[in-house]
Amino acid sequence: DGFKGINDTLGHAAGDELLVEMARRLEMCTRPGDTVARLGGDEFTIILDDLNAFEDAPIIADRILGALDRSFDIGGQEVSSSGSIGIAYSSPQYFRAEDLMRDADIAMYRAKSAGKARYEIFDATTENSQGTIPPELPVPPLDPPAPPRAELERGLEKLLDTGALDMYYQPVMSLIRRTVVGFEALARRRTSDGAIENPVVWLPELIGSPLAGRFSRWALEAACLQLARWAEEFPENEGVALSVNLSPSQLEAEDFLVDLDAASRAAGISPATLSFEVPDSVLETPEDALVERLWELRRRGFRVTIQDFGAGRTSLQTLYRLPVDTLKLSPTLLSGIEDGGRNTQVVQAAAAIGESLGLRVVATGVESEAQLEKVRQLGFTYAQGFEIAGPAAADRAAAWIKKPPSV
C-alpha cells in the first residue's frame, strides 16, 4: 500500500530495499512448500498448496498483515507500509491459472478500495468471473470494513487544519569549513500525545489525495518563512540554503508557481537560497512538463537538487540538459565503503560525474564514524546523515548554525 508514495518521498533505492524486506517477511509467514513470488512492481503472489481447511488462507493472510504492521528499518529510517491482500480459491471450474490470478487480483483491488491493510476473498456469486469458491466450505466472517476513502481524506484535511504539521531540518555540512551550508526541510506530524510520527505513515496518502495542493502551499510557506528568519538572524551567512522535497506531480501542479511566487515574495527571501529536491528516477524518462517546470524554477532564480543519485538507471544525457545545481548521492551507495568495498569505486565515479558538470555533490546517508571518515578520504566536500545530525526542530537547527555539529 502506498508504494509509489514511498518511492516519491524516499527514493527508488529505499523502495527497492523495502521490497526486499517485504519479501522476507512474506516468506516467514508461509509454510514449507508454499510459493512466494514477486510478479513485478509492488505486487507479490503466494500459492498456498494443499490447504486443510478454508480458514487456513485467511489465517495466513492475518499473519501477513500482522508482520507488515511492524515498521521497517530502511536506510536508517523507520518506514511503515501495510499490504492489501486478495484471496481466490482454486476449483475444478478454473481451466487456466490466469483466471485464478485474475480473481485474486479483483479481490485485492477490492481490499485496497475498502481502505487497505486488509484482505478480501473473491466471491464468484457476486463478481463477474468464471471462478468459484468451493460450495462445501463455509465462508468465515470478514473483519469490519476499514474507513472509506472519504473518511481518510477528512482525517488528512483535519491534519492540515489543526496545525499538527511541523517542519524539521537536517543539516548539510561542509567537511572542509566544518560549517552548516544548508538544510533539508522534512515534514513531520505531531500526534495527540506530542510524539513525532514518521512521514511514511501519512505523507504518501496526503500527496496522492486532492489535498496535495494544500500541503504544497503549507510546505512552501513554512520553508520561505524559515529562510526569512534565518536571513535576519544570521546575516553573515548570506542566507542559509534550504531544500524542500516535493514529488514531480506536486511540482507540475497548475497552481504551484503561483503559490511559490506568493510565498517567496511574502517572506522576502532570495530565490537562490531555496532548492527543490526531485528523485533520481526523473532522469530515466523525464516528462516534458516536469523538465519545463524545472527550467521555469531556474529562470526564477531557484535551485534544483537531484536526490538518490546513482540509485536508478540514471541518464547522464538527461542530467546534462536539466538545470541541476546539486547531486545528493543515494545513501545505498555508502553501504560497505568503510571497508573499501565495491561501492567505493561507484561512489567515486558518481562524485566525479557531478563535479565534472560543475555541480555540488553531497554524500548522504552517512550513518557511522567509519563512513564519515571514508567520505572525507574520498575527497567529498559536503555530507549529510545521522552521524552528523538527524532532523530537528527550527530552534535546534538555528543552534547548529551558531555552533555546527562536530565532524
Short mmCIF file of C-alpha atoms in Angstrom, two decimals:
data_model
loop_
_atom_site.label_atom_id
_atom_site.label_comp_id
_atom_site.label_asym_id
_atom_site.label_seq_id
_atom_site.Cartn_x
_atom_site.Cartn_y
_atom_site.Cartn_z
CA ASP A 1 0.00 0.00 0.00
CA GLY A 2 1.30 3.46 -0.91
CA PHE A 3 4.47 2.11 -2.53
CA LYS A 4 4.55 4.86 -5.18
CA GLY A 5 4.40 7.47 -2.44
CA ILE A 6 7.35 5.85 -0.67
CA ASN A 7 9.33 5.89 -3.92
CA ASP A 8 8.44 9.56 -4.44
CA THR A 9 9.29 10.66 -0.90
CA LEU A 10 12.25 8.44 0.00
CA GLY A 11 13.58 7.47 -3.44
CA HIS A 12 13.73 4.31 -5.51
CA ALA A 13 16.64 2.85 -3.55
CA ALA A 14 14.55 2.93 -0.38
CA GLY A 15 11.64 1.44 -2.32
CA ASP A 16 13.82 -1.43 -3.57
CA GLU A 17 15.09 -2.11 -0.05
CA LEU A 18 11.51 -2.13 1.24
CA LEU A 19 10.52 -4.72 -1.40
CA VAL A 20 13.37 -6.98 -0.29
CA GLU A 21 12.37 -6.72 3.36
CA MET A 22 8.71 -7.23 2.43
CA ALA A 23 9.61 -10.45 0.58
CA ARG A 24 11.50 -11.77 3.60
CA ARG A 25 8.50 -11.24 5.86
CA LEU A 26 6.17 -12.91 3.38
CA GLU A 27 8.44 -15.96 3.33
CA MET A 28 8.45 -16.07 7.13
CA CYS A 29 4.63 -16.10 7.20
CA THR A 30 4.18 -19.05 4.84
CA ARG A 31 4.63 -22.80 5.24
CA PRO A 32 7.26 -25.13 3.77
CA GLY A 33 6.08 -25.99 0.28
CA ASP A 34 4.20 -22.70 -0.27
CA THR A 35 5.41 -20.45 -3.07
CA VAL A 36 6.16 -16.71 -2.71
CA ALA A 37 6.84 -14.78 -5.91
CA ARG A 38 7.16 -11.17 -6.94
CA LEU A 39 5.15 -10.53 -10.09
CA GLY A 40 6.66 -7.09 -10.67
CA GLY A 41 6.35 -3.59 -9.32
CA ASP A 42 4.84 -3.74 -5.85
CA GLU A 43 2.81 -6.95 -6.34
CA PHE A 44 3.54 -10.36 -4.83
CA THR A 45 1.69 -13.65 -5.30
CA ILE A 46 1.57 -16.51 -2.81
CA ILE A 47 0.47 -20.04 -3.71
CA LEU A 48 -0.83 -21.96 -0.68
CA ASP A 49 -0.70 -25.60 -1.68
CA ASP A 50 -2.73 -28.42 -0.08
CA LEU A 51 -4.80 -26.45 2.42
CA ASN A 52 -6.55 -28.48 5.10
CA ALA A 53 -9.46 -26.07 5.60
CA PHE A 54 -11.00 -22.98 4.06
CA GLU A 55 -9.95 -20.92 7.10
CA ASP A 56 -6.23 -21.61 6.52
CA ALA A 57 -5.86 -18.89 3.86
CA PRO A 58 -7.41 -16.09 6.00
CA ILE A 59 -5.28 -17.25 8.94
CA ILE A 60 -2.11 -16.86 6.86
CA ALA A 61 -3.40 -13.54 5.47
CA ASP A 62 -3.87 -12.27 9.04
CA ARG A 63 -0.36 -13.46 9.86
CA ILE A 64 1.00 -11.48 6.90
CA LEU A 65 -0.94 -8.34 7.85
CA GLY A 66 0.46 -8.61 11.36
CA ALA A 67 4.02 -8.99 10.05
CA LEU A 68 3.64 -5.96 7.79
CA ASP A 69 2.20 -3.91 10.67
CA ARG A 70 5.69 -3.75 12.19
CA SER A 71 7.80 -0.90 10.85
CA PHE A 72 10.79 -1.47 8.56
CA ASP A 73 14.32 -0.14 9.04
CA ILE A 74 15.14 1.29 5.61
CA GLY A 75 18.45 3.11 5.28
CA GLY A 76 18.38 4.07 8.95
CA GLN A 77 14.82 5.39 8.74
CA GLU A 78 11.75 3.84 10.30
CA VAL A 79 9.28 3.14 7.48
CA SER A 80 5.73 1.81 7.78
CA SER A 81 3.87 0.11 4.94
CA SER A 82 0.81 -2.10 5.01
CA GLY A 83 -0.44 -4.57 2.41
CA SER A 84 -3.76 -5.30 0.69
CA ILE A 85 -4.47 -8.99 0.05
CA GLY A 86 -6.88 -10.70 -2.33
CA ILE A 87 -7.70 -14.39 -1.88
CA ALA A 88 -9.07 -16.70 -4.57
CA TYR A 89 -9.64 -20.45 -4.08
CA SER A 90 -8.93 -22.97 -6.80
CA SER A 91 -11.71 -25.23 -8.02
CA PRO A 92 -12.42 -27.59 -10.94
CA GLN A 93 -14.17 -24.71 -12.72
CA TYR A 94 -10.86 -22.91 -13.27
CA PHE A 95 -9.31 -24.06 -16.55
CA ARG A 96 -6.41 -21.58 -16.61
CA ALA A 97 -4.04 -20.27 -13.97
CA GLU A 98 -4.58 -16.75 -15.36
CA ASP A 99 -8.26 -16.89 -14.37
CA LEU A 100 -7.42 -17.75 -10.78
CA MET A 101 -4.82 -14.98 -10.69
CA ARG A 102 -7.30 -12.52 -12.15
CA ASP A 103 -9.87 -13.29 -9.47
CA ALA A 104 -7.31 -12.89 -6.68
CA ASP A 105 -6.43 -9.56 -8.29
CA ILE A 106 -10.08 -8.47 -8.25
CA ALA A 107 -10.30 -9.27 -4.54
CA MET A 108 -7.03 -7.45 -3.87
CA TYR A 109 -8.24 -4.25 -5.52
CA ARG A 110 -11.46 -4.53 -3.53
CA ALA A 111 -9.31 -4.66 -0.37
CA LYS A 112 -7.46 -1.52 -1.47
CA SER A 113 -10.66 0.37 -2.24
CA ALA A 114 -12.10 -0.68 1.14
CA GLY A 115 -9.33 1.11 2.98
CA LYS A 116 -6.17 -1.03 2.53
CA ALA A 117 -4.28 -3.06 5.16
CA ARG A 118 -6.86 -5.88 4.94
CA TYR A 119 -7.77 -8.97 2.96
CA GLU A 120 -10.79 -9.73 0.80
CA ILE A 121 -11.98 -13.11 -0.50
CA PHE A 122 -13.17 -13.43 -4.09
CA ASP A 123 -16.85 -14.39 -4.30
CA ALA A 124 -17.94 -15.68 -7.69
CA THR A 125 -21.61 -15.30 -6.76
CA THR A 126 -21.35 -11.50 -6.65
CA GLU A 127 -18.48 -10.75 -9.02
CA ASN A 128 -18.19 -11.12 -12.77
CA SER A 129 -15.88 -14.11 -13.24
CA GLN A 130 -15.75 -17.76 -14.19
CA GLY A 131 -14.13 -18.64 -10.86
CA THR A 132 -15.99 -20.08 -7.92
CA ILE A 133 -15.46 -20.81 -4.24
CA PRO A 134 -15.91 -24.47 -3.32
CA PRO A 135 -19.51 -24.57 -2.01
CA GLU A 136 -18.86 -27.22 0.63
CA LEU A 137 -16.59 -24.89 2.64
CA PRO A 138 -18.27 -22.26 4.87
CA VAL A 139 -17.18 -18.64 4.39
CA PRO A 140 -15.77 -17.20 7.61
CA PRO A 141 -16.86 -13.70 8.67
CA LEU A 142 -14.67 -10.87 7.38
CA ASP A 143 -13.15 -8.15 9.51
CA PRO A 144 -15.14 -4.92 9.93
CA PRO A 145 -14.66 -2.68 6.89
CA ALA A 146 -11.86 -0.13 7.04
CA PRO A 147 -12.70 3.58 6.81
CA PRO A 148 -13.69 4.60 3.28
CA ARG A 149 -11.50 6.92 1.24
CA ALA A 150 -13.64 9.97 2.07
CA GLU A 151 -13.08 9.37 5.78
CA LEU A 152 -9.32 9.05 5.28
CA GLU A 153 -9.28 12.33 3.37
CA ARG A 154 -11.24 14.05 6.14
CA GLY A 155 -8.56 12.91 8.54
CA LEU A 156 -5.85 14.37 6.30
CA GLU A 157 -7.77 17.61 5.98
CA LYS A 158 -8.02 17.82 9.77
CA LEU A 159 -4.25 17.31 9.88
CA LEU A 160 -3.77 20.45 7.78
CA ASP A 161 -6.46 22.44 9.60
CA THR A 162 -5.24 21.81 13.15
CA GLY A 163 -1.62 22.83 12.63
CA ALA A 164 -0.34 19.38 13.62
CA LEU A 165 2.38 19.55 10.96
CA ASP A 166 5.87 20.81 11.72
CA MET A 167 8.91 21.30 9.54
CA TYR A 168 12.12 19.66 10.72
CA TYR A 169 15.57 20.40 9.34
CA GLN A 170 18.54 18.11 8.72
CA PRO A 171 21.86 19.90 8.13
CA VAL A 172 24.21 19.57 5.18
CA MET A 173 27.79 20.08 6.34
CA SER A 174 30.91 21.39 4.69
CA LEU A 175 33.60 18.92 5.75
CA ILE A 176 36.32 21.41 4.87
CA ARG A 177 34.99 24.55 6.57
CA ARG A 178 33.15 22.46 9.20
CA THR A 179 30.10 24.69 8.90
CA VAL A 180 26.43 24.14 8.10
CA VAL A 181 25.86 25.19 4.48
CA GLY A 182 22.18 24.33 4.32
CA PHE A 183 19.31 22.16 5.49
CA GLU A 184 16.85 19.69 4.05
CA ALA A 185 13.29 20.50 5.14
CA LEU A 186 11.29 17.44 6.21
CA ALA A 187 7.61 17.49 7.16
CA ARG A 188 6.73 15.86 10.47
CA ARG A 189 3.39 15.23 12.17
CA ARG A 190 2.76 15.58 15.88
CA THR A 191 0.37 13.03 17.37
CA SER A 192 -2.10 13.83 20.14
CA ASP A 193 0.42 12.75 22.79
CA GLY A 194 3.12 15.01 21.34
CA ALA A 195 5.14 12.26 19.67
CA ILE A 196 6.60 12.78 16.19
CA GLU A 197 5.17 10.34 13.64
CA ASN A 198 7.24 9.08 10.72
CA PRO A 199 6.02 10.71 7.48
CA VAL A 200 5.68 7.47 5.52
CA VAL A 201 2.67 6.70 7.74
CA TRP A 202 0.66 9.60 6.29
CA LEU A 203 2.66 11.54 3.68
CA PRO A 204 2.13 9.19 0.70
CA GLU A 205 -1.62 9.27 1.31
CA LEU A 206 -1.56 13.05 1.55
CA ILE A 207 0.44 13.51 -1.66
CA GLY A 208 -1.87 11.14 -3.50
CA SER A 209 -5.04 12.90 -2.34
CA PRO A 210 -6.85 16.05 -3.55
CA LEU A 211 -5.21 17.81 -0.59
CA ALA A 212 -1.74 17.64 -2.18
CA GLY A 213 -2.00 21.26 -3.31
CA ARG A 214 -2.77 22.47 0.21
CA PHE A 215 0.18 20.52 1.56
CA SER A 216 2.47 22.05 -1.10
CA ARG A 217 1.35 25.56 -0.13
CA TRP A 218 1.97 24.79 3.54
CA ALA A 219 5.45 23.43 2.79
CA LEU A 220 6.37 26.43 0.61
CA GLU A 221 5.12 28.96 3.16
CA ALA A 222 6.88 27.19 6.05
CA ALA A 223 10.17 26.95 4.13
CA CYS A 224 10.12 30.57 2.95
CA LEU A 225 9.26 31.95 6.40
CA GLN A 226 12.07 29.92 7.99
CA LEU A 227 14.56 31.15 5.39
CA ALA A 228 13.50 34.73 6.12
CA ARG A 229 14.03 34.22 9.87
CA TRP A 230 17.49 32.74 9.35
CA ALA A 231 18.48 35.52 6.92
CA GLU A 232 17.56 38.09 9.58
CA GLU A 233 19.19 36.19 12.44
CA PHE A 234 22.39 35.22 10.59
CA PRO A 235 23.10 37.95 8.01
CA GLU A 236 26.78 37.00 7.97
CA ASN A 237 25.85 33.62 6.44
CA GLU A 238 24.49 35.35 3.33
CA GLY A 239 21.29 33.35 3.61
CA VAL A 240 21.36 29.74 4.80
CA ALA A 241 20.18 27.45 2.00
CA LEU A 242 17.16 25.19 2.35
CA SER A 243 15.90 22.34 0.15
CA VAL A 244 12.30 21.13 0.01
CA ASN A 245 11.12 17.66 -1.08
CA LEU A 246 8.12 17.75 -3.39
CA SER A 247 7.02 15.00 -5.75
CA PRO A 248 7.10 15.59 -9.53
CA SER A 249 3.29 15.69 -9.56
CA GLN A 250 3.30 18.46 -6.95
CA LEU A 251 5.88 20.47 -8.90
CA GLU A 252 3.84 20.10 -12.09
CA ALA A 253 0.58 21.20 -10.44
CA GLU A 254 -1.14 24.12 -12.15
CA ASP A 255 -1.04 26.42 -9.11
CA PHE A 256 2.47 25.55 -7.95
CA LEU A 257 4.31 28.54 -9.44
CA VAL A 258 1.60 30.93 -8.27
CA ASP A 259 1.89 29.54 -4.72
CA LEU A 260 5.70 29.66 -4.86
CA ASP A 261 5.79 33.27 -6.07
CA ALA A 262 3.31 34.31 -3.38
CA ALA A 263 5.21 32.56 -0.57
CA SER A 264 8.66 33.79 -1.61
CA ARG A 265 7.51 37.41 -2.14
CA ALA A 266 5.62 37.50 1.17
CA ALA A 267 8.70 36.25 3.05
CA GLY A 268 11.12 38.40 1.03
CA ILE A 269 13.64 35.60 0.51
CA SER A 270 16.41 35.32 -2.05
CA PRO A 271 15.33 32.60 -4.55
CA ALA A 272 18.90 31.27 -4.66
CA THR A 273 18.56 30.08 -1.05
CA LEU A 274 15.64 27.75 -1.86
CA SER A 275 16.15 24.45 -3.69
CA PHE A 276 13.68 21.78 -4.77
CA GLU A 277 14.70 18.13 -4.48
CA VAL A 278 13.45 15.70 -7.12
CA PRO A 279 14.21 11.96 -7.20
CA ASP A 280 16.86 10.40 -9.41
CA SER A 281 14.08 8.49 -11.18
CA VAL A 282 13.14 11.63 -13.16
CA LEU A 283 16.40 11.18 -15.07
CA GLU A 284 15.17 7.90 -16.59
CA THR A 285 12.25 9.14 -18.70
CA PRO A 286 11.53 12.74 -17.70
CA GLU A 287 8.16 14.17 -18.68
CA ASP A 288 8.38 17.29 -20.83
CA ALA A 289 6.10 19.13 -18.40
CA LEU A 290 8.48 18.44 -15.50
CA VAL A 291 11.55 19.46 -17.49
CA GLU A 292 9.88 22.75 -18.41
CA ARG A 293 8.83 23.31 -14.81
CA LEU A 294 12.39 22.79 -13.56
CA TRP A 295 13.69 25.29 -16.11
CA GLU A 296 11.00 27.74 -15.02
CA LEU A 297 12.26 27.40 -11.46
CA ARG A 298 15.78 28.18 -12.68
CA ARG A 299 14.54 31.23 -14.59
CA ARG A 300 13.01 32.49 -11.36
CA GLY A 301 16.35 32.03 -9.59
CA PHE A 302 15.52 28.92 -7.55
CA ARG A 303 17.74 25.84 -7.36
CA VAL A 304 17.21 22.18 -8.29
CA THR A 305 18.66 19.17 -6.45
CA ILE A 306 18.66 15.55 -7.62
CA GLN A 307 18.31 13.17 -4.68
CA ASP A 308 19.23 9.46 -4.61
CA PHE A 309 21.65 9.98 -7.50
CA GLY A 310 23.07 6.66 -8.64
CA ALA A 311 20.18 4.58 -7.28
CA GLY A 312 18.34 4.16 -10.59
CA ARG A 313 19.04 3.98 -14.29
CA THR A 314 20.45 7.47 -14.45
CA SER A 315 20.55 9.07 -17.88
CA LEU A 316 23.62 11.29 -17.99
CA GLN A 317 22.30 12.93 -21.15
CA THR A 318 19.16 13.96 -19.28
CA LEU A 319 21.22 15.15 -16.31
CA TYR A 320 23.23 17.35 -18.64
CA ARG A 321 20.14 19.07 -20.07
CA LEU A 322 18.37 19.66 -16.75
CA PRO A 323 19.01 22.81 -14.68
CA VAL A 324 20.55 20.88 -11.79
CA ASP A 325 22.71 22.56 -9.14
CA THR A 326 23.27 19.78 -6.60
CA LEU A 327 23.53 15.98 -6.63
CA LYS A 328 22.78 14.04 -3.47
CA LEU A 329 24.23 10.55 -3.78
CA SER A 330 21.96 7.66 -2.85
CA PRO A 331 22.55 6.50 0.75
CA THR A 332 22.72 2.91 -0.55
CA LEU A 333 25.98 3.75 -2.32
CA LEU A 334 27.71 4.29 1.01
CA SER A 335 26.99 0.73 2.12
CA GLY A 336 30.30 -1.06 2.64
CA ILE A 337 32.57 1.81 1.64
CA GLU A 338 34.10 1.95 5.12
CA ASP A 339 35.80 -1.37 4.31
CA GLY A 340 36.86 -0.31 0.83
CA GLY A 341 34.17 -2.45 -0.78
CA ARG A 342 33.00 -2.44 -4.38
CA ASN A 343 30.76 0.57 -3.85
CA THR A 344 33.82 2.71 -3.17
CA GLN A 345 34.58 2.96 -6.91
CA VAL A 346 30.90 3.61 -7.66
CA VAL A 347 30.82 6.48 -5.14
CA GLN A 348 33.99 7.97 -6.61
CA ALA A 349 32.60 7.70 -10.14
CA ALA A 350 29.28 9.31 -9.21
CA ALA A 351 31.07 12.15 -7.45
CA ALA A 352 33.37 12.65 -10.43
CA ILE A 353 30.38 12.89 -12.80
CA GLY A 354 28.80 15.61 -10.70
CA GLU A 355 32.00 17.56 -10.26
CA SER A 356 32.79 17.39 -13.99
CA LEU A 357 29.44 19.06 -14.63
CA GLY A 358 30.20 21.78 -12.09
CA LEU A 359 27.63 20.51 -9.57
CA ARG A 360 27.75 20.40 -5.80
CA VAL A 361 27.91 16.73 -4.74
CA VAL A 362 26.64 15.69 -1.30
CA ALA A 363 27.35 12.30 0.28
CA THR A 364 24.05 11.46 2.01
CA GLY A 365 23.23 8.64 4.38
CA VAL A 366 26.43 8.95 6.45
CA GLU A 367 25.42 6.71 9.35
CA SER A 368 28.70 5.88 11.11
CA GLU A 369 32.02 7.42 12.08
CA ALA A 370 33.79 4.98 9.72
CA GLN A 371 31.62 6.09 6.78
CA LEU A 372 32.23 9.76 7.60
CA GLU A 373 35.98 9.18 7.66
CA LYS A 374 35.88 7.30 4.35
CA VAL A 375 33.78 10.04 2.73
CA ARG A 376 36.38 12.55 3.89
CA GLN A 377 39.21 10.39 2.50
CA LEU A 378 37.44 10.20 -0.88
CA GLY A 379 37.56 13.98 -1.07
CA PHE A 380 33.91 14.88 -0.53
CA THR A 381 33.31 18.47 0.44
CA TYR A 382 29.70 18.06 1.60
CA ALA A 383 27.94 15.38 3.64
CA GLN A 384 24.62 14.69 5.32
CA GLY A 385 23.45 11.89 7.61
CA PHE A 386 22.59 10.81 11.13
CA GLU A 387 26.26 10.50 12.08
CA ILE A 388 26.40 14.28 11.61
CA ALA A 389 22.90 15.13 12.83
CA GLY A 390 19.34 13.97 12.31
CA PRO A 391 16.32 16.14 11.51
CA ALA A 392 15.47 18.60 14.29
CA ALA A 393 13.12 21.47 15.05
CA ALA A 394 13.91 25.03 13.93
CA ASP A 395 15.43 26.15 17.25
CA ARG A 396 17.88 23.25 17.25
CA ALA A 397 18.75 23.95 13.61
CA ALA A 398 19.49 27.58 14.48
CA ALA A 399 21.82 26.38 17.24
CA TRP A 400 23.73 24.33 14.64
CA ILE A 401 24.20 27.45 12.50
CA LYS A 402 25.83 29.13 15.50
CA LYS A 403 27.76 26.04 16.64
CA PRO A 404 27.91 23.34 13.94
CA PRO A 405 27.80 19.62 14.76
CA SER A 406 31.22 18.14 15.30
CA VAL A 407 32.57 16.38 12.18
#
